[in-house]
Coordinates of C-alpha atoms and ligand atoms in Angstrom, one line a residue:
E1 CA -12.1 -5.0 22.6
K2 CA -13.1 -6.6 19.4
A3 CA -16.6 -5.1 19.2
G4 CA -18.1 -8.2 18.0
Y5 CA -15.6 -9.0 15.3
E6 CA -14.4 -12.4 15.1
H7 CA -10.7 -11.0 15.4
F8 CA -9.0 -7.7 15.7
M9 CA -7.9 -8.1 12.1
L10 CA -11.5 -8.2 10.5
K11 CA -12.4 -5.1 12.9
E12 CA -9.4 -3.3 11.8
M13 CA -10.2 -3.9 8.2
Y14 CA -13.8 -2.5 8.7
E15 CA -12.3 0.4 10.4
Q16 CA -10.7 1.3 7.4
P17 CA -13.1 4.0 5.8
K18 CA -12.9 5.8 9.1
T19 CA -9.2 5.8 9.1
V20 CA -9.0 7.1 5.6
T21 CA -11.6 10.0 6.2
D22 CA -9.6 10.7 9.4
T23 CA -6.3 10.9 7.9
I24 CA -7.9 13.1 5.0
S25 CA -10.0 15.3 6.6
P26 CA -7.9 17.5 8.8
R27 CA -5.8 18.4 5.8
I28 CA -8.2 19.6 3.7
R29 CA -9.4 23.5 3.8
K30 CA -11.8 24.4 1.3
N31 CA -10.4 23.2 -2.3
D32 CA -6.9 22.9 -0.7
I33 CA -4.5 20.6 1.0
V34 CA -2.8 22.1 3.9
I35 CA -0.1 19.9 5.8
E36 CA 0.8 22.3 8.9
E37 CA 3.1 19.4 10.3
L38 CA 5.5 19.4 7.2
G39 CA 6.9 22.4 8.6
M40 CA 7.4 23.8 5.3
S41 CA 6.6 26.6 3.4
D42 CA 5.3 26.8 -0.6
E43 CA 9.0 28.1 -0.9
D44 CA 10.4 24.8 0.6
L45 CA 8.6 22.5 -0.9
L46 CA 9.4 23.9 -4.6
S47 CA 13.2 23.6 -3.4
V48 CA 12.8 19.4 -2.9
R49 CA 14.8 17.9 -5.5
K50 CA 14.7 14.3 -4.5
I51 CA 12.8 12.2 -2.0
H52 CA 14.2 9.2 -0.2
I53 CA 11.2 7.2 1.3
V54 CA 12.6 4.7 4.1
A55 CA 10.5 1.9 6.0
C56 CA 10.4 -2.0 6.5
G57 CA 7.5 -4.6 5.6
S58 CA 4.0 -3.0 4.6
A59 CA 5.4 0.7 5.2
Y60 CA 7.9 0.0 2.8
H61 CA 5.1 -1.3 0.3
A62 CA 3.1 2.0 1.1
G63 CA 6.1 3.9 0.3
V64 CA 6.9 1.7 -3.2
T65 CA 3.2 3.3 -3.9
G66 CA 4.2 6.6 -2.7
K67 CA 7.0 6.6 -5.3
Y68 CA 4.7 6.2 -8.2
V69 CA 2.3 9.0 -6.8
L70 CA 5.2 11.3 -6.1
E71 CA 7.0 10.8 -9.4
G72 CA 3.8 10.6 -11.4
L73 CA 2.0 13.7 -9.5
A74 CA 5.0 16.1 -8.6
R75 CA 7.4 14.9 -10.8
I76 CA 10.0 14.6 -8.3
P77 CA 12.6 11.8 -8.4
V78 CA 11.8 9.4 -5.5
E79 CA 14.0 6.1 -4.3
V80 CA 12.4 4.0 -1.7
D81 CA 14.8 1.7 0.5
L82 CA 14.3 -0.7 3.1
A83 CA 15.5 0.6 6.4
S84 CA 17.5 -2.6 6.9
E85 CA 19.6 -1.7 3.6
F86 CA 19.6 1.9 3.5
R87 CA 21.7 2.0 6.7
Y88 CA 24.4 0.2 5.5
R89 CA 24.8 1.3 2.3
N90 CA 26.1 4.6 2.6
P91 CA 23.3 6.3 0.6
I92 CA 24.0 9.4 -1.2
L93 CA 21.8 12.1 0.1
E94 CA 22.4 15.5 -1.5
D95 CA 21.2 19.2 -1.3
G96 CA 17.6 19.3 -1.7
G97 CA 17.0 15.9 -0.7
M98 CA 13.9 15.1 1.8
V99 CA 13.9 11.8 4.1
V100 CA 10.7 10.4 4.6
V101 CA 10.4 7.6 7.0
I102 CA 7.0 5.5 7.5
S103 CA 6.4 3.1 10.5
Q104 CA 3.1 2.4 12.0
S105 CA 4.6 1.6 15.5
G106 CA 7.2 4.4 15.4
E107 CA 9.5 1.7 17.2
T108 CA 11.1 -0.2 14.1
A109 CA 14.7 -0.3 15.1
D110 CA 16.2 -0.1 11.5
T111 CA 13.6 2.5 10.7
L112 CA 14.9 4.9 13.5
A113 CA 18.4 3.9 12.6
A114 CA 17.8 5.5 9.0
L115 CA 15.9 8.2 10.9
R116 CA 19.3 8.8 13.1
E117 CA 21.7 8.1 10.1
S118 CA 19.8 11.2 8.1
K119 CA 19.6 13.3 10.3
K120 CA 23.4 13.1 11.5
R121 CA 24.1 13.8 8.1
G122 CA 22.1 16.8 8.6
F123 CA 18.9 16.0 6.6
K124 CA 15.5 16.9 8.2
V125 CA 13.2 13.9 8.6
L126 CA 9.9 13.6 8.1
G127 CA 8.0 10.8 9.8
I128 CA 4.6 9.3 8.6
V129 CA 3.6 7.7 12.0
N130 CA 0.9 6.2 13.7
V131 CA 1.6 5.8 16.9
V132 CA 1.6 9.3 18.7
G133 CA 4.7 10.2 21.0
S134 CA 6.6 6.7 19.8
S135 CA 10.0 7.1 19.2
I136 CA 10.5 7.9 15.7
A137 CA 7.4 10.5 16.3
R138 CA 9.7 12.2 19.2
E139 CA 12.9 12.1 16.9
A140 CA 11.7 13.2 13.5
D141 CA 12.0 17.0 12.8
N142 CA 8.3 16.9 11.6
V143 CA 5.7 14.3 11.9
M144 CA 2.5 13.8 9.9
Y145 CA 0.2 11.2 11.9
T146 CA -2.1 8.8 10.1
W147 CA -4.8 8.9 12.3
A148 CA -5.6 5.2 12.4
G149 CA -6.0 4.4 16.1
P150 CA -4.2 1.7 17.8
E151 CA -3.7 -1.3 16.0
I152 CA -3.7 -4.6 17.5
A153 CA -3.7 -7.2 14.7
V154 CA 0.3 -8.4 13.8
A155 CA -0.9 -7.8 9.9
T156 CA -1.3 -4.2 9.5
T157 CA -4.4 -3.4 7.6
K158 CA -5.7 0.0 8.4
A159 CA -2.1 1.7 9.3
Y160 CA -1.0 0.9 6.1
S161 CA -4.5 2.1 4.1
A162 CA -3.9 5.6 6.2
Q163 CA -0.1 5.2 5.3
L164 CA -0.9 5.3 1.6
I165 CA -3.4 8.8 1.9
A166 CA -0.7 10.2 4.0
L167 CA 1.3 9.8 0.6
Y168 CA -1.0 10.7 -1.7
L169 CA -1.8 13.9 0.6
L170 CA 1.8 14.7 0.4
A171 CA 2.0 14.0 -3.5
L172 CA -0.8 16.5 -4.3
K173 CA 0.3 19.0 -2.1
L174 CA 3.6 19.1 -3.8
A175 CA 2.1 19.1 -7.1
R176 CA 0.3 21.9 -6.5
V177 CA 2.9 24.0 -5.5
R178 CA 5.1 22.8 -8.3
H179 CA 2.3 23.3 -10.9
T180 CA 2.7 19.9 -12.1
V181 CA -0.9 19.4 -12.1
T182 CA -4.1 21.7 -13.5
E183 CA -6.3 23.3 -11.1
R184 CA -9.0 21.1 -12.3
E185 CA -7.1 17.9 -12.1
F186 CA -6.0 18.9 -8.6
E187 CA -9.8 19.4 -7.6
G188 CA -11.0 16.1 -9.5
M189 CA -8.4 14.4 -7.6
L190 CA -9.6 15.8 -4.0
E191 CA -13.3 14.1 -5.1
D192 CA -11.6 11.1 -5.8
L193 CA -10.5 10.9 -2.0
G194 CA -13.5 12.0 -0.6
R195 CA -15.1 9.1 -2.6
L196 CA -12.5 6.5 -1.2
P197 CA -14.3 5.8 2.5
D198 CA -17.5 4.9 0.8
Q199 CA -16.0 2.8 -1.8
I200 CA -13.7 0.7 0.4
E201 CA -17.1 -0.1 2.6
L202 CA -18.8 -1.1 -0.8
L203 CA -15.8 -3.3 -1.2
L204 CA -15.7 -4.6 2.5
N205 CA -19.4 -5.2 2.2
N206 CA -18.5 -8.1 -0.8
K207 CA -16.7 -10.1 1.9
N208 CA -18.9 -13.0 1.6
R209 CA -18.0 -13.5 -1.8
I210 CA -14.2 -13.8 -1.4
Q211 CA -14.4 -16.0 1.7
R212 CA -16.3 -18.7 -0.6
F213 CA -13.2 -18.0 -3.1
A214 CA -10.7 -18.1 -0.5
N215 CA -12.3 -21.1 1.2
R216 CA -10.8 -23.0 -2.3
Y217 CA -7.4 -22.1 -1.7
I218 CA -6.9 -23.1 1.9
A219 CA -4.5 -26.1 0.6
A220 CA -2.8 -23.9 -1.5
K221 CA 1.3 -24.6 -1.6
D222 CA 2.4 -21.4 -3.9
V223 CA 0.2 -18.4 -4.6
F224 CA 1.8 -15.5 -7.2
F225 CA 0.5 -11.8 -6.9
I226 CA 1.0 -10.2 -10.5
G227 CA 0.9 -6.5 -11.6
R228 CA 2.5 -3.6 -13.5
G229 CA 3.5 -0.1 -11.9
I230 CA 1.5 0.5 -9.0
D231 CA 0.0 -2.9 -9.1
Y232 CA 3.1 -4.4 -8.4
A233 CA 3.4 -2.1 -5.2
I234 CA -0.1 -3.8 -4.4
S235 CA 0.7 -7.0 -5.1
M236 CA 3.3 -7.2 -2.7
E237 CA 1.1 -6.3 -0.1
G238 CA -1.0 -8.9 -1.0
S239 CA 1.5 -11.5 -0.8
L240 CA 3.1 -10.2 2.3
K241 CA -0.5 -10.5 3.7
L242 CA -1.3 -14.0 2.8
K243 CA 2.2 -15.7 3.8
E244 CA 2.2 -13.9 7.0
I245 CA -1.3 -15.1 8.2
S246 CA -1.9 -18.1 6.2
Y247 CA 1.6 -19.5 6.2
I248 CA 1.1 -20.1 2.2
H249 CA 4.0 -19.2 0.2
S250 CA 3.5 -16.3 -1.9
E251 CA 5.5 -14.2 -4.2
A252 CA 4.9 -10.9 -5.7
Y253 CA 6.4 -10.4 -9.2
A254 CA 6.2 -7.7 -11.7
A255 CA 4.0 -9.1 -14.3
G256 CA 6.7 -8.7 -17.1
E257 CA 9.2 -10.0 -15.4
L258 CA 7.5 -13.6 -14.6
K259 CA 8.9 -15.2 -17.5
H260 CA 12.5 -14.3 -16.7
G261 CA 12.4 -17.5 -14.5
T262 CA 9.4 -17.5 -11.9
I263 CA 7.1 -18.9 -14.5
S264 CA 8.6 -22.3 -14.4
L265 CA 6.8 -22.6 -11.0
I266 CA 3.3 -22.6 -12.4
E267 CA 1.6 -25.6 -12.6
E268 CA -1.7 -27.0 -13.3
G269 CA -4.2 -24.9 -10.7
T270 CA -1.6 -22.8 -9.4
L271 CA -3.5 -19.7 -8.2
V272 CA -2.0 -16.5 -9.8
A273 CA -3.6 -12.9 -8.7
A274 CA -3.1 -10.5 -11.0
V275 CA -3.9 -6.8 -10.2
S276 CA -4.8 -4.5 -12.9
T277 CA -6.0 -1.0 -11.7
Q278 CA -4.0 1.1 -14.4
P279 CA -5.8 1.4 -17.8
S280 CA -2.5 2.5 -19.7
L281 CA -1.4 -1.1 -18.6
Y282 CA -4.7 -3.4 -19.0
Q283 CA -3.6 -4.6 -22.1
K284 CA 0.1 -5.5 -21.3
T285 CA -1.2 -7.4 -17.9
I286 CA -3.8 -9.3 -20.0
S287 CA -0.5 -10.7 -22.1
N288 CA 1.0 -12.2 -18.9
M289 CA -2.5 -13.6 -17.6
V290 CA -2.8 -15.6 -21.0
E291 CA 1.0 -16.6 -20.2
V292 CA 0.4 -18.1 -17.3
K293 CA -3.5 -19.3 -17.8
S294 CA -1.7 -21.4 -20.7
R295 CA 0.3 -23.1 -18.3
G296 CA -2.4 -24.5 -15.9
A297 CA -2.7 -21.3 -13.6
F298 CA -6.1 -20.2 -12.1
V299 CA -6.0 -16.7 -12.7
L300 CA -7.9 -14.5 -10.4
A301 CA -7.9 -10.7 -11.5
V302 CA -8.5 -7.4 -9.5
T303 CA -9.4 -4.8 -11.9
C304 CA -11.7 -1.7 -11.9
E305 CA -15.3 -1.6 -13.3
G306 CA -15.6 -1.3 -16.9
N307 CA -12.3 -3.5 -17.9
R308 CA -14.5 -6.6 -18.9
E309 CA -12.1 -7.6 -21.7
I310 CA -10.1 -8.9 -19.0
E311 CA -12.5 -11.6 -18.4
K312 CA -11.1 -13.4 -21.5
A313 CA -7.9 -14.2 -19.6
A314 CA -9.3 -14.5 -15.8
D315 CA -11.1 -17.3 -14.2
Y316 CA -12.5 -15.1 -11.6
V317 CA -12.8 -11.2 -11.5
I318 CA -13.0 -8.8 -8.7
Y319 CA -13.9 -5.5 -9.6
I320 CA -13.2 -2.3 -7.7
P321 CA -14.9 1.1 -8.3
Q322 CA -13.5 3.7 -10.6
T323 CA -11.0 6.1 -8.9
N324 CA -8.4 8.1 -10.0
P325 CA -5.5 5.4 -11.0
F326 CA -3.0 7.1 -8.6
F327 CA -5.5 5.9 -5.9
A328 CA -6.3 2.3 -7.0
N329 CA -3.9 0.9 -4.5
S330 CA -6.5 1.9 -1.5
L331 CA -9.5 -0.1 -3.0
A332 CA -7.5 -2.8 -4.7
I333 CA -6.1 -4.1 -1.3
I334 CA -9.3 -4.3 0.3
P335 CA -10.2 -7.9 -1.4
L336 CA -6.8 -9.1 -1.0
Q337 CA -6.9 -8.2 2.9
L338 CA -10.0 -9.8 2.8
F339 CA -9.0 -12.9 1.1
S340 CA -5.8 -13.5 2.9
Y341 CA -7.6 -13.3 6.1
Y342 CA -10.4 -15.9 5.1
V343 CA -7.7 -18.3 4.1
A344 CA -6.3 -18.0 7.3
V345 CA -9.5 -18.2 9.4
G346 CA -10.1 -21.1 6.9
K347 CA -7.2 -22.9 8.1
G348 CA -7.4 -22.5 11.6
C349 CA -4.4 -19.9 12.0
D350 CA -3.8 -17.6 14.9
V351 CA -4.7 -14.8 12.4
D352 CA -4.3 -11.9 15.2
K353 CA -0.8 -13.4 16.3
P354 CA 1.0 -15.2 13.5
R355 CA 3.6 -17.5 14.7
N356 CA 7.4 -16.0 15.0
L357 CA 6.1 -12.3 14.6
A358 CA 5.9 -9.2 16.4
K359 CA 3.8 -6.0 16.1
S360 CA 7.0 -4.0 16.5
V361 CA 10.4 -5.1 15.4
T362 CA 12.6 -3.5 17.7
V363 CA 15.9 -5.9 17.4
E364 CA 17.8 -5.2 14.4
Ligands
LIG401 C1 2.9 -6.7 7.9 C2 3.6 -5.7 9.1 C3 4.9 -5.4 9.1 C4 5.3 -4.0 9.5 C5 6.5 -3.9 9.3 C6 7.0 -2.2 9.8 O1 1.5 -6.8 8.2 O2 2.9 -5.3 9.7 O3 5.5 -6.0 7.6 O4 4.8 -3.3 8.3 O5 7.2 -4.5 10.7 O6 6.2 -1.9 11.0 P1 6.0 -0.3 11.5 O7 5.2 0.3 10.5 O8 5.6 -0.3 12.8 O9 7.7 0.5 11.3

């Protein structure tokens, strides 16, 4: 049931504040994070030397964000692989390695095969899964559920948001046990997590402004999403959302890499969405925005409140509320989801069931 929403995708985007709350709250005890499903003692957590994240599509994009957050907070090296690549590259798994597979459906063939391959080699696998009792949930050694509830729209929104949260919790737990963050930082981040649902709500309520903006790009041919670090991960997800439901060609690029070739595609009026949520990289991304703007691009910026300087290099700015930079993806993705949705609606696309796509990909 769409509960009065025009599409499941819109309904599911609006469920994100609740999804985020439901994924966080069962794992918070007083001022600590308890993830019983991990089945790991503090000693086990201390012995983790490397994390391998394996997934497909949007779940992979969540994993790329996870790499930045886990490395940044817990100082553990992380490798992220597309499941369809991991299986066939004879990956090097060594003692102290932990395999994490991420899947909404829990049925994705390549992800399931990567899980089986890891288990065959004697590694324990943690599944971050949405569908309870799915194949990946059954076969993983331990399962951390993303409590997003059923997701009907083919393009994932709320499950992706829940995957991000699961990864933040894992990173914070590891960071606390390994003392790579101070008590104060840890508590501050718990507070930031707790504020995310209201902040997401605020961004969702901005939908009319984004719809007006999206309507200007219904006829776009190509769109580019650029960002650095975590913002590159957000760009990948923003780009996938747009192309899968609106059929507009889009690409995500690490902002500093554009000038190594792709900038030749920028024409008068090409839309470039620049994501800039990491204060330490504000200036660097502004330089890249100036580069594309001077070649005729129309620059949409998604940045944090307070970064007024970006206005000199942007044609249109969407501000997100302040949060810890490690959690910014959870906010910046909301306007990008809304943008894709309204472009697709404006074009008359079948938003919930885009052509050629299935909700769960059970073929290799
Ligand atoms: C994009 C999308 C897909 C899935 C991918 C993995 O909106 O939904 O890219 O993220 O097919 O699916 P799961 O998470 O079910 O393994």
